[in-house]
PDB file of C-alpha atoms in Angstrom:
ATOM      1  CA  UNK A   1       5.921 -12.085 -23.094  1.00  0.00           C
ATOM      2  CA  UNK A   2       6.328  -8.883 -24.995  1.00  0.00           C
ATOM      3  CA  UNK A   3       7.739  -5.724 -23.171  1.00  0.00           C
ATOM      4  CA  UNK A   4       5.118  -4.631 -20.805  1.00  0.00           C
ATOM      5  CA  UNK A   5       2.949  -7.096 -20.596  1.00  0.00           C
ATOM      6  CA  UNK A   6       5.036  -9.102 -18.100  1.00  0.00           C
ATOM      7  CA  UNK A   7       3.510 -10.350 -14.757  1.00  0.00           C
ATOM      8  CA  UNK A   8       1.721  -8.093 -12.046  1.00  0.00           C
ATOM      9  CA  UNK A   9       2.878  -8.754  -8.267  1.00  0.00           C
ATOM     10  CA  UNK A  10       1.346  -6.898  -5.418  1.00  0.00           C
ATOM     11  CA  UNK A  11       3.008  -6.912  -2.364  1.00  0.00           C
ATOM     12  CA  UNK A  12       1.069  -6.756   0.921  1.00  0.00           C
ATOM     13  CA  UNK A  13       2.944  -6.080   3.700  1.00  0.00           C
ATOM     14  CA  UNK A  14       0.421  -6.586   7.011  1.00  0.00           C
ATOM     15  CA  UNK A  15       3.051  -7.141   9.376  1.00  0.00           C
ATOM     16  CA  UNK A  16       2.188  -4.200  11.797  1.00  0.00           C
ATOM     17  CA  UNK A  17       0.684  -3.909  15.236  1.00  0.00           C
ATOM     18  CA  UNK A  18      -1.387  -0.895  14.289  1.00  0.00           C
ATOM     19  CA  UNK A  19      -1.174   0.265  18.106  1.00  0.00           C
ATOM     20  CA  UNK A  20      -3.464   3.420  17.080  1.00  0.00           C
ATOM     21  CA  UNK A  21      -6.106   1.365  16.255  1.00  0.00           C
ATOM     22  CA  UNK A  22      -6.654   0.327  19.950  1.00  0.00           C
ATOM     23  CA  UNK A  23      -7.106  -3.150  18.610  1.00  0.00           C
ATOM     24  CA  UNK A  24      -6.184  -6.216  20.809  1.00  0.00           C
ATOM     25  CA  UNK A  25      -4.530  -8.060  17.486  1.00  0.00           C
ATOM     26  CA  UNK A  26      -2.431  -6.728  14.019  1.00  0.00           C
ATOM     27  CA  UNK A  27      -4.043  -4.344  12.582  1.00  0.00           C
ATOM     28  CA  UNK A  28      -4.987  -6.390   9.066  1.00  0.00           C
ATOM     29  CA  UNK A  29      -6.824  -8.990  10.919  1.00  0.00           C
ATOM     30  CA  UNK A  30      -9.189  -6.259  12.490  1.00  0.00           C
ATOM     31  CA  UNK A  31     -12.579  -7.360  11.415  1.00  0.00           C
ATOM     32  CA  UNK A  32     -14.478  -5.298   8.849  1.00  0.00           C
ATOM     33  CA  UNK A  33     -17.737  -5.912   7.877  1.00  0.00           C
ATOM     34  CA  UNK A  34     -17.247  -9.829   9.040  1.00  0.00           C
ATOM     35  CA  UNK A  35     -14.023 -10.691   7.312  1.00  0.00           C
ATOM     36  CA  UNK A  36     -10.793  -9.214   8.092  1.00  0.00           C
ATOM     37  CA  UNK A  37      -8.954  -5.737   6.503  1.00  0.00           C
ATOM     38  CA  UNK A  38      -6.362  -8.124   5.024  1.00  0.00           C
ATOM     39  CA  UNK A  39      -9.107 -10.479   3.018  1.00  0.00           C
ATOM     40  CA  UNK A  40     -10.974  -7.057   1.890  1.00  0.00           C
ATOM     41  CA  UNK A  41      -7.893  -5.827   0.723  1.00  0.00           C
ATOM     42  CA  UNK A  42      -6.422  -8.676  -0.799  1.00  0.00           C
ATOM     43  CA  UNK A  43     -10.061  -9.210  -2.908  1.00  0.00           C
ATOM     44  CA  UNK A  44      -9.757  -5.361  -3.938  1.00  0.00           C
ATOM     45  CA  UNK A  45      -6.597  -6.366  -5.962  1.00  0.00           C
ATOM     46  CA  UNK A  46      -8.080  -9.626  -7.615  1.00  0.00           C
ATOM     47  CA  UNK A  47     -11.336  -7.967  -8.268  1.00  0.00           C
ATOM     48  CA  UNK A  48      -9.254  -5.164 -10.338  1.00  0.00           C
ATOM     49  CA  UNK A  49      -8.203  -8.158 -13.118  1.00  0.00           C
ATOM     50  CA  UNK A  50      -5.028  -6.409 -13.265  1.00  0.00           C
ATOM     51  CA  UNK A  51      -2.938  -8.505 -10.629  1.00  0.00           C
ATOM     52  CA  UNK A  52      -1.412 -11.859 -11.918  1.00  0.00           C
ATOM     53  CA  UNK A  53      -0.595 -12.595  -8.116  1.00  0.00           C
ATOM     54  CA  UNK A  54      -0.610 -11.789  -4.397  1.00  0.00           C
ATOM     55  CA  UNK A  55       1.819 -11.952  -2.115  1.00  0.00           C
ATOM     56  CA  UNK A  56       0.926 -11.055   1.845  1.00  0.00           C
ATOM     57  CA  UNK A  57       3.528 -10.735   4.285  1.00  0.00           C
ATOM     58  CA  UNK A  58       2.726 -11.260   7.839  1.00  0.00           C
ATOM     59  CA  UNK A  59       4.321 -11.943  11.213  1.00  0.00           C
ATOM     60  CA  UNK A  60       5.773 -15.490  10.991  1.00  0.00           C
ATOM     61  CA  UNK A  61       3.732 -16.890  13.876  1.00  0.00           C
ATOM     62  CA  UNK A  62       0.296 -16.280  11.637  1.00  0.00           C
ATOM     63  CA  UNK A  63       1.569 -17.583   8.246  1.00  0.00           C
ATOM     64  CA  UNK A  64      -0.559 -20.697   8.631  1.00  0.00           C
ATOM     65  CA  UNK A  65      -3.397 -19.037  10.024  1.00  0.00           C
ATOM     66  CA  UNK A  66      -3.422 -16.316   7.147  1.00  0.00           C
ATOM     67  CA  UNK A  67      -3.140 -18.610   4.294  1.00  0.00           C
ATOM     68  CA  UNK A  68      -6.449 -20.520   5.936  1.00  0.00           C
ATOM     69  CA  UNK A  69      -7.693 -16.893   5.548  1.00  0.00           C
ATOM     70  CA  UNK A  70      -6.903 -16.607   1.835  1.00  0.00           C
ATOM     71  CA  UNK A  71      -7.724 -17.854  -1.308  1.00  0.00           C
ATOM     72  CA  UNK A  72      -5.350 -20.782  -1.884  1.00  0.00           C
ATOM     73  CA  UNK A  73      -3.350 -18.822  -5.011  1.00  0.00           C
ATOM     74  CA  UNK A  74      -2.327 -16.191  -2.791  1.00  0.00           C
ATOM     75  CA  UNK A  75       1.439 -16.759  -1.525  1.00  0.00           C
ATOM     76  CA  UNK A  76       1.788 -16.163   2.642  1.00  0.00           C
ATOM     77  CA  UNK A  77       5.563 -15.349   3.625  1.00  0.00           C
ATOM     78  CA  UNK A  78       6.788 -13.971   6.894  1.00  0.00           C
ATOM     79  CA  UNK A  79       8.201 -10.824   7.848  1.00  0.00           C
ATOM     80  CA  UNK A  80      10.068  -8.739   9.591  1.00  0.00           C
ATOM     81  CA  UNK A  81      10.019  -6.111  12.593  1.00  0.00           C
ATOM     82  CA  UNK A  82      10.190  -3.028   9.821  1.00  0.00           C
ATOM     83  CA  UNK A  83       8.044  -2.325   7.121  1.00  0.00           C
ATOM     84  CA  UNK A  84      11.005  -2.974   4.908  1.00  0.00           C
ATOM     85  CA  UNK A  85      11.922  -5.866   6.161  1.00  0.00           C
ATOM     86  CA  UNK A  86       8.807  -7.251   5.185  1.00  0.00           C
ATOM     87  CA  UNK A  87       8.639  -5.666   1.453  1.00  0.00           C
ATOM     88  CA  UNK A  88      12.034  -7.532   0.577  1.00  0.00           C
ATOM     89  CA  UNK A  89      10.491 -10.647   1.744  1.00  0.00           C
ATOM     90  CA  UNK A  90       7.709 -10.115  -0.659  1.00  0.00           C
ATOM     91  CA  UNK A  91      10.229  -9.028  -3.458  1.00  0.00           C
ATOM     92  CA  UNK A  92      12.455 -11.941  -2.375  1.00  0.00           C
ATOM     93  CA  UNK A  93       9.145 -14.693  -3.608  1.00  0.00           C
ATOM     94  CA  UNK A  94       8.349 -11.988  -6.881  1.00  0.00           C
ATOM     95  CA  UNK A  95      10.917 -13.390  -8.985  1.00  0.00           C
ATOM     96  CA  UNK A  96       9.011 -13.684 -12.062  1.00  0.00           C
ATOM     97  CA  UNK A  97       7.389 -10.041 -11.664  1.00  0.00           C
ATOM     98  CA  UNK A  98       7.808  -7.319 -14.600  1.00  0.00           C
ATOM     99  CA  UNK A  99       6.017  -5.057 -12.182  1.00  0.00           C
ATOM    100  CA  UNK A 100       5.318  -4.608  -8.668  1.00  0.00           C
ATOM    101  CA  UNK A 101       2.582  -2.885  -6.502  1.00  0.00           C
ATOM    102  CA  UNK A 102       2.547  -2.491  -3.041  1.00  0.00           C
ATOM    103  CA  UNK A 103      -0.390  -1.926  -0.673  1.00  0.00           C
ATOM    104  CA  UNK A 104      -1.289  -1.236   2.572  1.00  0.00           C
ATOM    105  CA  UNK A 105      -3.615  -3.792   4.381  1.00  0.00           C
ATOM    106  CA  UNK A 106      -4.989  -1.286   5.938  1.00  0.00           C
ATOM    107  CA  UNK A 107      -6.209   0.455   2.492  1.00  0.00           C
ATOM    108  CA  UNK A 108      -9.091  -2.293   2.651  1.00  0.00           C
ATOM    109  CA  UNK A 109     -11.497  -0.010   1.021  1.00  0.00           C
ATOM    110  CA  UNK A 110      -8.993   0.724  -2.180  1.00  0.00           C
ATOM    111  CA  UNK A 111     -11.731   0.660  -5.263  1.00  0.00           C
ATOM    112  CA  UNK A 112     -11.073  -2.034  -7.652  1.00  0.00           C
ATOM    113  CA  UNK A 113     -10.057   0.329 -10.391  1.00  0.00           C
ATOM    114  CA  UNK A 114      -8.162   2.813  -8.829  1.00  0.00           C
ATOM    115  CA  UNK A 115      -5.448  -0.482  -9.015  1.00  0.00           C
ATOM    116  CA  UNK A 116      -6.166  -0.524 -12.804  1.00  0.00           C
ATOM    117  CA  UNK A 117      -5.526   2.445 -13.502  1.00  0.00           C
ATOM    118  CA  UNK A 118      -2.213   1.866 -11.111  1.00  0.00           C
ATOM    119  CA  UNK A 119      -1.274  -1.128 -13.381  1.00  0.00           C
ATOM    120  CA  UNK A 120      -2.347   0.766 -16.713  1.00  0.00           C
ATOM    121  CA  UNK A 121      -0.182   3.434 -15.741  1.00  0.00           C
ATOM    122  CA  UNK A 122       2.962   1.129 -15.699  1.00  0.00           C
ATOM    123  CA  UNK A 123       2.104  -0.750 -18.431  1.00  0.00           C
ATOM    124  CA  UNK A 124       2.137   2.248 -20.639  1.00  0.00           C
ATOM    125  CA  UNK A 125       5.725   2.904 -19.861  1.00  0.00           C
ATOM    126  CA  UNK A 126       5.556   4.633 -16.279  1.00  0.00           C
ATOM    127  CA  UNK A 127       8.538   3.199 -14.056  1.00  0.00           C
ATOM    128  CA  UNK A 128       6.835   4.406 -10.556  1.00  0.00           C
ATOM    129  CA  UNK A 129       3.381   5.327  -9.817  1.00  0.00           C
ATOM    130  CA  UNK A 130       1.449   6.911  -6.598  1.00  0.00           C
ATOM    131  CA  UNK A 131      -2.016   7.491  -6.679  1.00  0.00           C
ATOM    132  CA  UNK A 132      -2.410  10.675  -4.776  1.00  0.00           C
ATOM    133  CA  UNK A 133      -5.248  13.155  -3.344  1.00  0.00           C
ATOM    134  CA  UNK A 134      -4.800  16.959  -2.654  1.00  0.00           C
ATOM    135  CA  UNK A 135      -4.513  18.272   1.052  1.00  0.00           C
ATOM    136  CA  UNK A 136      -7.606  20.171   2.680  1.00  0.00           C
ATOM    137  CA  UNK A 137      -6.061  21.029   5.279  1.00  0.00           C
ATOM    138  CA  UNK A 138      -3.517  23.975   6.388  1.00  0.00           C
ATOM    139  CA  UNK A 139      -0.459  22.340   7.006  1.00  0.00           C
ATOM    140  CA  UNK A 140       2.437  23.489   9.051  1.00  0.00           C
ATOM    141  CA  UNK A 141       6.246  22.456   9.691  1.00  0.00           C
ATOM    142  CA  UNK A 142       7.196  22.542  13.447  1.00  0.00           C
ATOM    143  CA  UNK A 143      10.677  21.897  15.748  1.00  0.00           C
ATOM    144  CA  UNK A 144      11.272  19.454  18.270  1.00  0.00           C
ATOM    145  CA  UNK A 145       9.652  21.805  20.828  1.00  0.00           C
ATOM    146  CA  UNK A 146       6.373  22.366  18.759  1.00  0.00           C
ATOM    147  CA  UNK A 147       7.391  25.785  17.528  1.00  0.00           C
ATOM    148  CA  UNK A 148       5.632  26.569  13.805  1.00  0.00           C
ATOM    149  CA  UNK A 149       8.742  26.600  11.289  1.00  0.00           C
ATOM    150  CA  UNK A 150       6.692  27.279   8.150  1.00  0.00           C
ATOM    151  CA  UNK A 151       3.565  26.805   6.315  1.00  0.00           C
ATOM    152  CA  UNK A 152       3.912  24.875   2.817  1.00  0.00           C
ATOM    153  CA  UNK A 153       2.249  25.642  -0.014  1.00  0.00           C
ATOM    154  CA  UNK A 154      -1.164  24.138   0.388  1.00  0.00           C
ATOM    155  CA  UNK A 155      -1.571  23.719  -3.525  1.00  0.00           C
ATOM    156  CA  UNK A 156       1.661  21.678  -3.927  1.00  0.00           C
ATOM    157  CA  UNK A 157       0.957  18.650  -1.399  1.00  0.00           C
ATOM    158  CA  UNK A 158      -0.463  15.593  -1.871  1.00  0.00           C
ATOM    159  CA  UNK A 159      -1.545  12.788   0.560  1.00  0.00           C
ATOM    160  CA  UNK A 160      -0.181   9.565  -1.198  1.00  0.00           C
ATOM    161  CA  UNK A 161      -2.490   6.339  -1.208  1.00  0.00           C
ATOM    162  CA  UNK A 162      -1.617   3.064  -2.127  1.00  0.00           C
ATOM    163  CA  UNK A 163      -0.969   0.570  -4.110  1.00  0.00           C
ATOM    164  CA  UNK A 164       2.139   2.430  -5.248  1.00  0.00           C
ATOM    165  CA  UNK A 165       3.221   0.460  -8.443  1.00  0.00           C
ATOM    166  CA  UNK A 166       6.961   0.636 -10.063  1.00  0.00           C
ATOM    167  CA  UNK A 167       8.902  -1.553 -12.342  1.00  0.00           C
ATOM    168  CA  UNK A 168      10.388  -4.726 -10.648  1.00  0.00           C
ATOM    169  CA  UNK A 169      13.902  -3.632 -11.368  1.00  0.00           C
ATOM    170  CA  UNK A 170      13.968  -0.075 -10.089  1.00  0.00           C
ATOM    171  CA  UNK A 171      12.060  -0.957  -7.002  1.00  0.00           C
ATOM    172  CA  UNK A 172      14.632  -3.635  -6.285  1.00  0.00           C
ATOM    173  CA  UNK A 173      17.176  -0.871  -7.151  1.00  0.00           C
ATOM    174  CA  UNK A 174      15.756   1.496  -4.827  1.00  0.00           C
ATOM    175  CA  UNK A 175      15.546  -1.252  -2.125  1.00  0.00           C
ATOM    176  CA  UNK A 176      19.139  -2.682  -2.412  1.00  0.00           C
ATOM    177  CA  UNK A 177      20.131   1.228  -1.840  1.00  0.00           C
ATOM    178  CA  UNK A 178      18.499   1.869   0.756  1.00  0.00           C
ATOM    179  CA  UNK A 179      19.658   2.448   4.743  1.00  0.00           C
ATOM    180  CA  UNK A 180      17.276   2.567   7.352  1.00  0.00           C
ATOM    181  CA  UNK A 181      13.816   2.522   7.549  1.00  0.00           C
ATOM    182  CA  UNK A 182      10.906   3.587   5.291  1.00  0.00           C
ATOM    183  CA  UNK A 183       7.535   4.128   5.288  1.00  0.00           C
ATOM    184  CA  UNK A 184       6.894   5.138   1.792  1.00  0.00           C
ATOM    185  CA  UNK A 185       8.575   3.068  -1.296  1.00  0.00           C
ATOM    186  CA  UNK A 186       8.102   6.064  -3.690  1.00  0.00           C
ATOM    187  CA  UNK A 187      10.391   7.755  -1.238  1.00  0.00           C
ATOM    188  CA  UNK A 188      12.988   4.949  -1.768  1.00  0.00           C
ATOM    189  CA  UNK A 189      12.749   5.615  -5.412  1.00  0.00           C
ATOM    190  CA  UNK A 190      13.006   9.258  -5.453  1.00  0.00           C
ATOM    191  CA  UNK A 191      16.183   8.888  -3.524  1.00  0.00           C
ATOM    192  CA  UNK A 192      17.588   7.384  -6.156  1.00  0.00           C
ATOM    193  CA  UNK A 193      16.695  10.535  -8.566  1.00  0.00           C
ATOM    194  CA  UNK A 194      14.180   8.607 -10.463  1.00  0.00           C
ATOM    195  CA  UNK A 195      10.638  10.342 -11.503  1.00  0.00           C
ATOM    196  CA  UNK A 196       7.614   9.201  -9.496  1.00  0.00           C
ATOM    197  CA  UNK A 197       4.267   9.926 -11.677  1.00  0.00           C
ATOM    198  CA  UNK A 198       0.844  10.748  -9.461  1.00  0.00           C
ATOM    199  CA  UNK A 199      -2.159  10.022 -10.568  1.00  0.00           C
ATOM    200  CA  UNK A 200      -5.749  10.989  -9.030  1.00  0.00           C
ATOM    201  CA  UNK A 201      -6.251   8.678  -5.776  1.00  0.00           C
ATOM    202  CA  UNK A 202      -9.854   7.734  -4.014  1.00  0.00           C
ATOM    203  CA  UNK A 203     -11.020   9.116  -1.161  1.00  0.00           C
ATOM    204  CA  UNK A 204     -12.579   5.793  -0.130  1.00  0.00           C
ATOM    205  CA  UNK A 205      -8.657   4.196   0.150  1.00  0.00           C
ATOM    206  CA  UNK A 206      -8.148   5.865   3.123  1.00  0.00           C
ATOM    207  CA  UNK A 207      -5.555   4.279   5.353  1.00  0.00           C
ATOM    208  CA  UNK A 208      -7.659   3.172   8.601  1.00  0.00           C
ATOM    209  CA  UNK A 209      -5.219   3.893  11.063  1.00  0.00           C
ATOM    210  CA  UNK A 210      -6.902   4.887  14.116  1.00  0.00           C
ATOM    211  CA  UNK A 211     -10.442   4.005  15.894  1.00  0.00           C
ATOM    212  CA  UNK A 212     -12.545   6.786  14.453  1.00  0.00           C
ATOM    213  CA  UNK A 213     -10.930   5.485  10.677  1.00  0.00           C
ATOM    214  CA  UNK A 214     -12.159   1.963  11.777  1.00  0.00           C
ATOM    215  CA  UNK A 215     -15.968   3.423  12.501  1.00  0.00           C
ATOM    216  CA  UNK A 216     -16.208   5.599   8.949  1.00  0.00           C
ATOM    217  CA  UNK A 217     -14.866   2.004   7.348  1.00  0.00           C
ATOM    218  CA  UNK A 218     -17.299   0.085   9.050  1.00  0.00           C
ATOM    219  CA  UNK A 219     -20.405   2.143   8.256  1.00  0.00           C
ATOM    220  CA  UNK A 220     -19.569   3.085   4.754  1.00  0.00           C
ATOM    221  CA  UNK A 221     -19.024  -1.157   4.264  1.00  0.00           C
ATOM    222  CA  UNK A 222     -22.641  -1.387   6.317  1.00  0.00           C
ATOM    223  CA  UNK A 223     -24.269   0.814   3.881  1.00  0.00           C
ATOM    224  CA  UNK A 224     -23.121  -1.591   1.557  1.00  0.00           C
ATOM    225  CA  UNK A 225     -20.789   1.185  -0.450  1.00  0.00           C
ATOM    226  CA  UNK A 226     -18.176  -1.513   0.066  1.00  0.00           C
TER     227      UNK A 226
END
């Protein structure tokens, strides 16, 4: 294949507990509308045409009962306790990518084209790319003790989305640098001093991360937005 037009990977790591959620089972198999967070969000990235493959990460005890889940296509490893752990199991079964994205189960709203323009975005020469939404709220910086340290610059931040998309050789790179955990792979990326482009997120790929997220995801999916 030419430069560029070299295979799409996304990486879904759905290893988590999601303890907020007050669920009594990992987060991604939460149901949603009658099928699970993992299955919506796994469709979302076939649906955009811009994915050449899947690959969902889970805890090892449900890798048979996720790929049962799944279309048959979609590859089903296990991973680990962290969130990293379980993104260099993905990357360790991407071999063949050009690019990778990776995205949060739990994004299981994330508009079909919002990944598009993810994957456009790299394949017209970006190396790492966020899709990103400004802040409406006042933000502030505090201690360990709760004491206000500051108040950022509303107009500068950003509330970063997923899929996050970036070359397969510079988020290897930023992977086999880094040390200790991570909850953000841009963030492994910048650490290396590499540029990170933004473009305009969704408001509809919210993360659902807590019980009242879980209720605005099931009603906007029962008013058939979704």
């Amino acid at each position: 294949m030419a430069e560029g037009q070299g295979p799409v990977v996304a990486l879904v790591p759905a290893a988590g507990q999601g303890v907020r959620l007050g669920e009594n089972k990992p987060k991604a198999f939460v149901d949603l509308g009658g099928t699970t967070m993992l299955t919506r969000a796994v469709d979302g990235l076939l649906q955009s045409g811009a994915v050449d493959r899947v690959v969902v990460i889970v805890p090892e005890e449900l890798v048979e009962s996720t790929r049962s889940l799944l279309p048959g296509d979609v590859t089903v490893v296990a991973g680990g306790s962290e969130r990293t752990d379980s993104v260099r199991a993905g990357l360790a079964v991407a071999d063949d990518a050009e690019y990778v994205l990776v995205h949060d189960a739990a994004r299981a709203l994330t508009p079909p084209s919002l990944i598009a323009r993810v994957v456009a975005e790299l394949r017209c020469g970006r190396t790492a790319v966020i899709p990103v939404l400004p802040v409406a709220d006042t933000i502030k910086t505090v201690d360990v003790l709760g004491a206000v340290t500051g108040t950022p610059e509303r107009s500068e931040l950003r509330a970063v989305q997923t899929p996050q998309g970036f070359t397969a050789e510079l988020l290897r790179r930023a992977y086999a640098a880094a040390d200790g955990i991570a909850t953000d792979d841009a963030g492994l990326v910048e650490r290396l001093g590499e540029r990170v482009r933004s473009i305009v997120g969704e408001p509809t790929a919210f993360k659902i991360t807590t019980p009242l997220d879980l209720v605005l995801a099931r009603a906007l999916v029962e008013e058939g937005a979704h």
